[in-house]
Short mmCIF file of C-alpha atoms and ligand atoms in Angstrom, two decimals:
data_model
loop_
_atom_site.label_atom_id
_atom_site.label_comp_id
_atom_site.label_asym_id
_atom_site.label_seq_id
_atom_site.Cartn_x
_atom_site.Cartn_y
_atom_site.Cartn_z
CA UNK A 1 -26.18 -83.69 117.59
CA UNK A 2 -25.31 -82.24 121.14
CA UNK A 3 -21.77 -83.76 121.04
CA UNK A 4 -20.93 -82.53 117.79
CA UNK A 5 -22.08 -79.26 118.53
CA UNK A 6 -20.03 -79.15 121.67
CA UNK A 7 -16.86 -81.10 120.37
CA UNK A 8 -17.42 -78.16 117.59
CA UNK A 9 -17.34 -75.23 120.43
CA UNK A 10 -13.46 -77.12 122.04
CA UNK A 11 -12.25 -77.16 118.54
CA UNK A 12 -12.96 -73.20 119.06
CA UNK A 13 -11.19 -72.78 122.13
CA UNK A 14 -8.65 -74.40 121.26
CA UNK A 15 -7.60 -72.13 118.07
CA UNK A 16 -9.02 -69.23 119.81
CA UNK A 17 -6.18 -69.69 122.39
CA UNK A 18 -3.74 -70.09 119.25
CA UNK A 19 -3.46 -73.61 119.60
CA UNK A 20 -2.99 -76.36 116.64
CA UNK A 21 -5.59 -79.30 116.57
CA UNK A 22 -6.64 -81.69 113.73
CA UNK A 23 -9.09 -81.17 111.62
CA UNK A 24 -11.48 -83.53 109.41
CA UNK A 25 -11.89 -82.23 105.61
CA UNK A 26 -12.84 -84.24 102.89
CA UNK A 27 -9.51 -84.47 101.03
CA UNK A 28 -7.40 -85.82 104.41
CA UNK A 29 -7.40 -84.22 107.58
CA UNK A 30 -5.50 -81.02 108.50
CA UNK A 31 -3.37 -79.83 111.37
CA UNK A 32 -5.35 -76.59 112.09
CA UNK A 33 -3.77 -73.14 113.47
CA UNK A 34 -5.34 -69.56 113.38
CA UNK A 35 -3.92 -68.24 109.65
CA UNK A 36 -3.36 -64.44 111.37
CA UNK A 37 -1.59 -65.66 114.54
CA UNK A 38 2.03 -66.27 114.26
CA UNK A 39 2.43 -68.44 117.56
CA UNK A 40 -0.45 -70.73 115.75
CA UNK A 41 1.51 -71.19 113.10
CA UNK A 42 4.55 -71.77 114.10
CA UNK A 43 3.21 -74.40 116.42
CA UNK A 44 2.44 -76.26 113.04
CA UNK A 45 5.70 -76.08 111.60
CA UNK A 46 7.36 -77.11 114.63
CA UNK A 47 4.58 -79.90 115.06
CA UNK A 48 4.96 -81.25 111.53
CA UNK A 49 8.90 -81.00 111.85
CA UNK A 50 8.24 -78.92 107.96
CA UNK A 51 10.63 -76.82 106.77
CA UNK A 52 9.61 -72.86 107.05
CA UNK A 53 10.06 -72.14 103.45
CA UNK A 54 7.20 -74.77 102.33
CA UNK A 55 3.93 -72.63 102.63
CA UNK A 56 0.27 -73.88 104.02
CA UNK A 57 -2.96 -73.51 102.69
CA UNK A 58 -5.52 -71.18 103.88
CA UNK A 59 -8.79 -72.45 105.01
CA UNK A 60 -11.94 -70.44 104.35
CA UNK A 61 -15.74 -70.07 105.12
CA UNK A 62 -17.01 -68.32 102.31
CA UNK A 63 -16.17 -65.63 99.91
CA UNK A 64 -16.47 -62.71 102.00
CA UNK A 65 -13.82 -64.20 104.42
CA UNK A 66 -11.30 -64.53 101.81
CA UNK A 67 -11.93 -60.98 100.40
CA UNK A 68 -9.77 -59.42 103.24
CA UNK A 69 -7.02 -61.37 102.38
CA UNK A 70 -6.74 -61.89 98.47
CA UNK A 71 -7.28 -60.64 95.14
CA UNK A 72 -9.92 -62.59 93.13
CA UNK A 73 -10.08 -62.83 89.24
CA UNK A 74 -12.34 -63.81 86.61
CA UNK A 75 -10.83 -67.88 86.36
CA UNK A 76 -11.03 -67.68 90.03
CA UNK A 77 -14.53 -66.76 90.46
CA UNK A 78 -15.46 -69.57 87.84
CA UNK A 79 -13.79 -72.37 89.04
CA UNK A 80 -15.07 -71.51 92.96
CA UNK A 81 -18.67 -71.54 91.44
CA UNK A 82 -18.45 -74.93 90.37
CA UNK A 83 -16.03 -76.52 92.44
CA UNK A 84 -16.43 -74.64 95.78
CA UNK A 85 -16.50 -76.13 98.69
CA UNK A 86 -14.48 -79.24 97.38
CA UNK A 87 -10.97 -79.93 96.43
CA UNK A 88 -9.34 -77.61 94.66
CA UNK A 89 -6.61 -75.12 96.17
CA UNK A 90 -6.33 -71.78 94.46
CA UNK A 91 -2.84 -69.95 94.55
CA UNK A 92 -4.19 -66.01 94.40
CA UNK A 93 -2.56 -62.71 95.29
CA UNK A 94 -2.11 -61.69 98.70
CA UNK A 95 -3.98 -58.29 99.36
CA UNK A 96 -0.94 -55.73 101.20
CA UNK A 97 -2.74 -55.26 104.03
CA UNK A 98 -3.96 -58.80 104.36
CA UNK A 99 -3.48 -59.71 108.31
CA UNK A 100 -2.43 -63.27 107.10
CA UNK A 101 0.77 -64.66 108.73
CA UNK A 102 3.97 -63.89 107.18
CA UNK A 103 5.21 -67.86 108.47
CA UNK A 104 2.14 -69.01 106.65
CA UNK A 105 3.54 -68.08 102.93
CA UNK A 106 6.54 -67.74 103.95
CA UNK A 107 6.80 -64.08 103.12
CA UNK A 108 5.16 -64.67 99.52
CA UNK A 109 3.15 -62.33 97.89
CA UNK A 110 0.96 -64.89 96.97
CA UNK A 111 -1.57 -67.23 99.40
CA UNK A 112 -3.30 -71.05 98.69
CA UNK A 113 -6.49 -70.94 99.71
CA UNK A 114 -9.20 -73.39 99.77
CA UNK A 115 -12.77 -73.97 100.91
CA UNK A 116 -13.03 -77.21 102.28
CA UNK A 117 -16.39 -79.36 102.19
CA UNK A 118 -16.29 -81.42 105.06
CA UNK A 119 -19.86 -80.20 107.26
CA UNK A 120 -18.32 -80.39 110.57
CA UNK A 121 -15.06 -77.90 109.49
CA UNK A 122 -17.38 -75.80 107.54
CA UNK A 123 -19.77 -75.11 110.95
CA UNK A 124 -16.45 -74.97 112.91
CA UNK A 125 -15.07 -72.12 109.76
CA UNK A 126 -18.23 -70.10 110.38
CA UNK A 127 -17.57 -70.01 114.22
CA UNK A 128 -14.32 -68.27 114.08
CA UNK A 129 -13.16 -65.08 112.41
CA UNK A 130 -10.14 -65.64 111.30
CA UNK A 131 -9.57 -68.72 108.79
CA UNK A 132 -7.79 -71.73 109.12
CA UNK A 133 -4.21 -72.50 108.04
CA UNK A 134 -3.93 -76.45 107.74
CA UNK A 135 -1.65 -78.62 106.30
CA UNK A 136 -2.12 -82.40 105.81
CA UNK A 137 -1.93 -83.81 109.59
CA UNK A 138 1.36 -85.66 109.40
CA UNK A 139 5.08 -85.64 110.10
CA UNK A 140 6.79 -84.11 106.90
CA UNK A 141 7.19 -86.50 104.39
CA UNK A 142 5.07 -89.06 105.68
CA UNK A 143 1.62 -89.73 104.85
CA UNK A 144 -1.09 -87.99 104.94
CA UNK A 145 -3.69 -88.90 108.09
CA UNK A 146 -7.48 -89.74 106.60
CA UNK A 147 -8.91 -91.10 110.15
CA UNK A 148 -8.61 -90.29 113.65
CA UNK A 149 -6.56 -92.98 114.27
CA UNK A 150 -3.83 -92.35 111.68
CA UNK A 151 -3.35 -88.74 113.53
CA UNK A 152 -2.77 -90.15 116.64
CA UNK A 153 -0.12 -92.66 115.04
CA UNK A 154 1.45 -89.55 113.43
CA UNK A 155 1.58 -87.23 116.37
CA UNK A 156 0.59 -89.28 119.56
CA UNK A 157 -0.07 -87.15 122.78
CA UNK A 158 1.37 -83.97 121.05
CA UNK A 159 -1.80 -82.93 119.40
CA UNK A 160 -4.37 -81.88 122.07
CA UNK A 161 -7.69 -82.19 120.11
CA UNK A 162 -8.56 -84.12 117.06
CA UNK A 163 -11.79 -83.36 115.80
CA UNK A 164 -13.43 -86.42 114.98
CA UNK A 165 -15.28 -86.75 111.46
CA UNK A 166 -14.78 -90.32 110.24
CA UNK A 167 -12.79 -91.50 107.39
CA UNK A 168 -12.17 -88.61 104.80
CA UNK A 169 -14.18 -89.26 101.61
CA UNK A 170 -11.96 -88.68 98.89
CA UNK A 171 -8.16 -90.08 100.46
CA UNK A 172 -5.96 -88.08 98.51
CA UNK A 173 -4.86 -84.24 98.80
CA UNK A 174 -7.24 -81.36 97.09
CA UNK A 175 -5.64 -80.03 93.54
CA UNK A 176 -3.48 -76.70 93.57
CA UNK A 177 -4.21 -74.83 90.50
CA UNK A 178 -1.89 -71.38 90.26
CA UNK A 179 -3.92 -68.52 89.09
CA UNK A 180 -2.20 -65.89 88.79
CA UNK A 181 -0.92 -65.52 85.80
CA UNK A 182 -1.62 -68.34 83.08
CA UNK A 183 -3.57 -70.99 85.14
CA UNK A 184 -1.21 -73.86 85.38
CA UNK A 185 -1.64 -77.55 87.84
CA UNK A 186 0.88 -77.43 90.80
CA UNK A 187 -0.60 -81.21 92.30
CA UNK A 188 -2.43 -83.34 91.37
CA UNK A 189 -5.03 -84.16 93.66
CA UNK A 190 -9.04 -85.24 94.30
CA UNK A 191 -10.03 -82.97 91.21
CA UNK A 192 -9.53 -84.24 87.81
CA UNK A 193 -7.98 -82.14 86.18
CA UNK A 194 -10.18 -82.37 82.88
CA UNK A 195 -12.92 -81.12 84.68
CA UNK A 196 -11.03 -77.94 85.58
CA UNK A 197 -10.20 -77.86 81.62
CA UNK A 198 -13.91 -77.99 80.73
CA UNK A 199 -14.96 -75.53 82.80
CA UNK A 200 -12.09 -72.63 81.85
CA UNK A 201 -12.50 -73.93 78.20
CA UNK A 202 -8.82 -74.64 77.58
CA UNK A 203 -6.22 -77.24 77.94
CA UNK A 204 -3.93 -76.63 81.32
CA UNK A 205 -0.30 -76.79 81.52
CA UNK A 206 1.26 -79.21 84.02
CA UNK A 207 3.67 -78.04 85.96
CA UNK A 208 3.78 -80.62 89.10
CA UNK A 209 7.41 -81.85 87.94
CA UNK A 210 8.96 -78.61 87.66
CA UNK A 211 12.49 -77.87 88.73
CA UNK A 212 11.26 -74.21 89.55
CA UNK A 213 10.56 -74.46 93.24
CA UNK A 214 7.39 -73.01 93.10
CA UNK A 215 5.23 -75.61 95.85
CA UNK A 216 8.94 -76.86 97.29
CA UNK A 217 6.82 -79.43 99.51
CA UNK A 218 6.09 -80.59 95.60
CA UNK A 219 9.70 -82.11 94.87
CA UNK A 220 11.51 -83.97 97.85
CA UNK A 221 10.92 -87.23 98.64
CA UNK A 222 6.47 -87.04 99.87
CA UNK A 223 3.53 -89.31 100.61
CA UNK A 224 6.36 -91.77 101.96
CA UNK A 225 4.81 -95.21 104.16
CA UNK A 226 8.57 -95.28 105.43
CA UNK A 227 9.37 -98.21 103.31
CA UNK A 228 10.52 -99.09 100.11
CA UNK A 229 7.97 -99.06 97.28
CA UNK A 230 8.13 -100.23 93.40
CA UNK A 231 5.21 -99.45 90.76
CA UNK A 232 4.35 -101.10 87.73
CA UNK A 233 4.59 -104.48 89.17
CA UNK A 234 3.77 -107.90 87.45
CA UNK A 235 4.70 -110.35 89.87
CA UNK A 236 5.57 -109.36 93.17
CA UNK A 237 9.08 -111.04 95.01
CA UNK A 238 7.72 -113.61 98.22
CA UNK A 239 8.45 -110.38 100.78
CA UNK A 240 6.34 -107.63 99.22
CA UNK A 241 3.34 -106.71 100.19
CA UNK A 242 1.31 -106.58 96.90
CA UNK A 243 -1.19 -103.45 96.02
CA UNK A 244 -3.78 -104.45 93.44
CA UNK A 245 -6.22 -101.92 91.74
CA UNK A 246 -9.10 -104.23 91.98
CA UNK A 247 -9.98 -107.45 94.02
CA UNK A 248 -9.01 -111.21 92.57
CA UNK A 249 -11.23 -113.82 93.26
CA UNK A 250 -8.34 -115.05 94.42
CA UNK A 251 -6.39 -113.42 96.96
CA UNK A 252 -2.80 -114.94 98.76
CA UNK A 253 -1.72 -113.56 102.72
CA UNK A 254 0.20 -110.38 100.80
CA UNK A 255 -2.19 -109.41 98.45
CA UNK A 256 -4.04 -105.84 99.45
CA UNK A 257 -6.69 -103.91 96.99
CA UNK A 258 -7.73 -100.28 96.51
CA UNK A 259 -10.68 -100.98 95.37
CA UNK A 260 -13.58 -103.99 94.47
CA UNK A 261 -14.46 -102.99 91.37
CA UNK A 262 -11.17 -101.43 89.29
CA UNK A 263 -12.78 -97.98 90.43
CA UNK A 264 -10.56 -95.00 91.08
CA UNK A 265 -12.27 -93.14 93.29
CA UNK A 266 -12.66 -95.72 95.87
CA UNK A 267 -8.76 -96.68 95.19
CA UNK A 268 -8.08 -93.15 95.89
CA UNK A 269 -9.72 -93.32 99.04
CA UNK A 270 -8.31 -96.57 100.08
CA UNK A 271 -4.58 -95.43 98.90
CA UNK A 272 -3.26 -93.76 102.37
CA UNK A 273 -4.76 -96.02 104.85
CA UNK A 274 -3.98 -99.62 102.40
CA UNK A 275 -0.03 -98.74 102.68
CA UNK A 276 -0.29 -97.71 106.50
CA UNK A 277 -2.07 -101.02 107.01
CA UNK A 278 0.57 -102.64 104.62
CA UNK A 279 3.03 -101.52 107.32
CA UNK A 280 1.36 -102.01 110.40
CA UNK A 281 1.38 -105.91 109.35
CA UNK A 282 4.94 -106.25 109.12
CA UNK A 283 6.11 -105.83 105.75
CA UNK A 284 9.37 -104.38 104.68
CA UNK A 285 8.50 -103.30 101.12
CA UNK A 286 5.86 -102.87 98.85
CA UNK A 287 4.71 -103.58 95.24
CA UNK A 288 2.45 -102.04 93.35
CA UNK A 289 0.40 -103.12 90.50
CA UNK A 290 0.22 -100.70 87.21
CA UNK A 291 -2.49 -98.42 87.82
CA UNK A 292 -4.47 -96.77 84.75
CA UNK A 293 -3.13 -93.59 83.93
CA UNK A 294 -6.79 -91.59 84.00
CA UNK A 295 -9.11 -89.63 86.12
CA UNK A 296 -8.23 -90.25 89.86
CA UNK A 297 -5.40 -92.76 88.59
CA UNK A 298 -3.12 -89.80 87.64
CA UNK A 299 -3.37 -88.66 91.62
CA UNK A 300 -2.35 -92.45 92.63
CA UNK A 301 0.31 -92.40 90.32
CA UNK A 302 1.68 -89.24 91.22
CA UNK A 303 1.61 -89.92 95.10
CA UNK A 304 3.35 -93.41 94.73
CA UNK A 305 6.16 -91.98 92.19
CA UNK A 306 6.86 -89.94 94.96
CA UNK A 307 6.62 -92.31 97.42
CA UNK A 308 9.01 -94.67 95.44
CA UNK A 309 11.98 -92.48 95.78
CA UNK A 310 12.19 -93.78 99.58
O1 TXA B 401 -6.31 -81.40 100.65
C1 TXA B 401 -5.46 -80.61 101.05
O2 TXA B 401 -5.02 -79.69 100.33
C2 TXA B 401 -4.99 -80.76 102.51
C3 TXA B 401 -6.17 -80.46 103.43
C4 TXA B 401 -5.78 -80.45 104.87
O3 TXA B 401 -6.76 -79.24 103.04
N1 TXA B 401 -3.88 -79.90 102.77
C5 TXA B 401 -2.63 -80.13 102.25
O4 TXA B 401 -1.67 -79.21 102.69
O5 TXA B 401 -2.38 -81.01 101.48
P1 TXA B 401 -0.09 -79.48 102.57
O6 TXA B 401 0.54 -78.39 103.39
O7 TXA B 401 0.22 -80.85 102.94
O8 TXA B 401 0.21 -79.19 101.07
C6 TXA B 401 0.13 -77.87 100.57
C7 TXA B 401 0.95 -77.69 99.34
C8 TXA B 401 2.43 -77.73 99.61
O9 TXA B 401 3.06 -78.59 98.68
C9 TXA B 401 2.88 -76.29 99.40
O10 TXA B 401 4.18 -76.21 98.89
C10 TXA B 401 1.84 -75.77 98.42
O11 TXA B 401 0.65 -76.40 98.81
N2 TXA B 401 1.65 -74.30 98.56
C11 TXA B 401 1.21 -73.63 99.64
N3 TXA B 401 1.22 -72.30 99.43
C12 TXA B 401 1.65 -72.12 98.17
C13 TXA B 401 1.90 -70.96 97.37
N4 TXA B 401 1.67 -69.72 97.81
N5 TXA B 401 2.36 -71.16 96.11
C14 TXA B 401 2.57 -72.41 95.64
N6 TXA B 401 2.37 -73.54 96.36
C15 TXA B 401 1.93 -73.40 97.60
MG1 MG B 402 1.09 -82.67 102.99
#
């Protein structure tokens, strides 16, 4: 209890001196900067090697944080009832006198925020007054970091504090939903998005393939292990390494599951750390196994799409 509380009050120090450190949330963990400083965040782009014009998300406490900086409206305010703290990223309307970092939106009017439910960022959230700009803690491109260790194999002795909270829960990104005018999906993510439907009572339009560079971290190559990847495998060639969706009883040297039991929340949280073990045992490409196209299964399918244009 003592050492969490204390690793809690570095954390502090460190972004109160406008430093970037890694953060645990439940989606993956996040490379952390104070959201009104702008030598915070530019240590993050510069860090991440990611492009200016690709904006971050904005980490909050609570409501009354976030009511300095944006906006709210009526779909808003239902969807943070049920879903906040957990993953879903709103894209809302920057207030004008919002002391947000221009490099954070990239001179947007408009800000993704998000209120994360990991316990130990949530205690460290409350400590500061500012909120927390973080994107996922990895290089551009790459995958995203759901462990201590995977930030350290991402950034090595460049990041000065990682704030340790285990192995993220759900594995996969948080959901952007855009707000502001018609509420549309940007990513999919550790929300389904039929849940979303249900509770705004409608049926949402997808727009995570758009051409429209609306999230332009959305449409280059993403979520990459580095090597080349093919989905919708049957029968994998001799040099793949071989993702299944569920375990076989039985299993040859190449063969690597996301989950026991053909669940999709587990293979989400397995996805990111299965293909960076996948390449820390040698292997030079990867197949994949068809994975259902439902619930959790759309975010897997999405991420290794992307991942297949390596
Ligand atoms: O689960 C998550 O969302 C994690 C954890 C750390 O919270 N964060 C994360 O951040 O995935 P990042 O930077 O890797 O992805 C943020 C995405 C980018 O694709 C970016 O283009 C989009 O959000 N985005 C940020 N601001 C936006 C805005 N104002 N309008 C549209 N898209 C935006
Ligand atoms: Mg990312």
């Amino acid at each position: 209890m003592k050492s969490i509380q204390s690793n809690i009050k570095k954390a502090k120090k460190y972004l109160d001196n406008n430093d970037c450190i890694a953060v645990p949330t439940e989606t993956v963990y996040g490379l952390a900067g104070n959201a009104y400083s702008n030598v915070s965040i530019k240590k993050i782009y510069k860090l991440k090697k990611r492009p200016l014009n690709n904006p971050l998300i904005v980490h909050y406490h609570n409501l009354y944080q976030l009511k300095k900086d944006c906006d709210f409206n009526d779909n808003f305010l239902k969807l943070y009832k049920k879903f906040s703290p957990g993953p879903l990223t709103y894209i809302l309307k920057l207030k004008k006198n919002s002391k947000i970092s221009k490099f954070v939106n990239n001179n947007k009017k408009t800000l993704a925020v998000r209120f994360p439910k990991h316990n130990l960022l949530r205690n460290l959230l409350k400590s500061l007054n500012y909120p927390l700009a973080a994107p996922s803690a990895n290089i551009s491109s790459r995958l995203s970091s759901v462990k201590v260790s995977d930030v350290q194999d991402e950034f090595g002795i460049k990041i000065k504090f990682i704030l340790d909270g285990k192995k993220s829960k759900i594995g996969v990104e948080s959901t952007i939903i855009n707000l502001l005018n018609n509420p549309s999906i940007l990513r999919y993510g550790g929300l389904e998005i039929s849940k979303i439907e249900k509770v705004l009572n409608k049926k949402l339009i997808i727009k995570t393939n758009t051409k429209r560079i609306i999230s332009p971290g959305l449409f280059s190559l993403h979520y990459s292990p580095g090597i080349p990847l093919r989905n919708n495998v049957k029968i994998p060639h001799r040099d793949e390494a071989f993702v299944l969706i569920k375990k076989r009883k039985i299993l040859s040297k190449n063969y690597y599951y996301l989950s026991k039991i053909n669940d999709l929340n587990e293979a989400a949280k397995n996805l990111y750390s299965t293909l960076r073990k996948i390449k820390k045992d040698g292997f030079k490409r990867i197949a994949v196994e068809k994975i259902p196209n439902k619930g959790l299964g759309k975010t897997i399918n999405d991420r290794l799409n992307r991942a297949s244009k390596f």
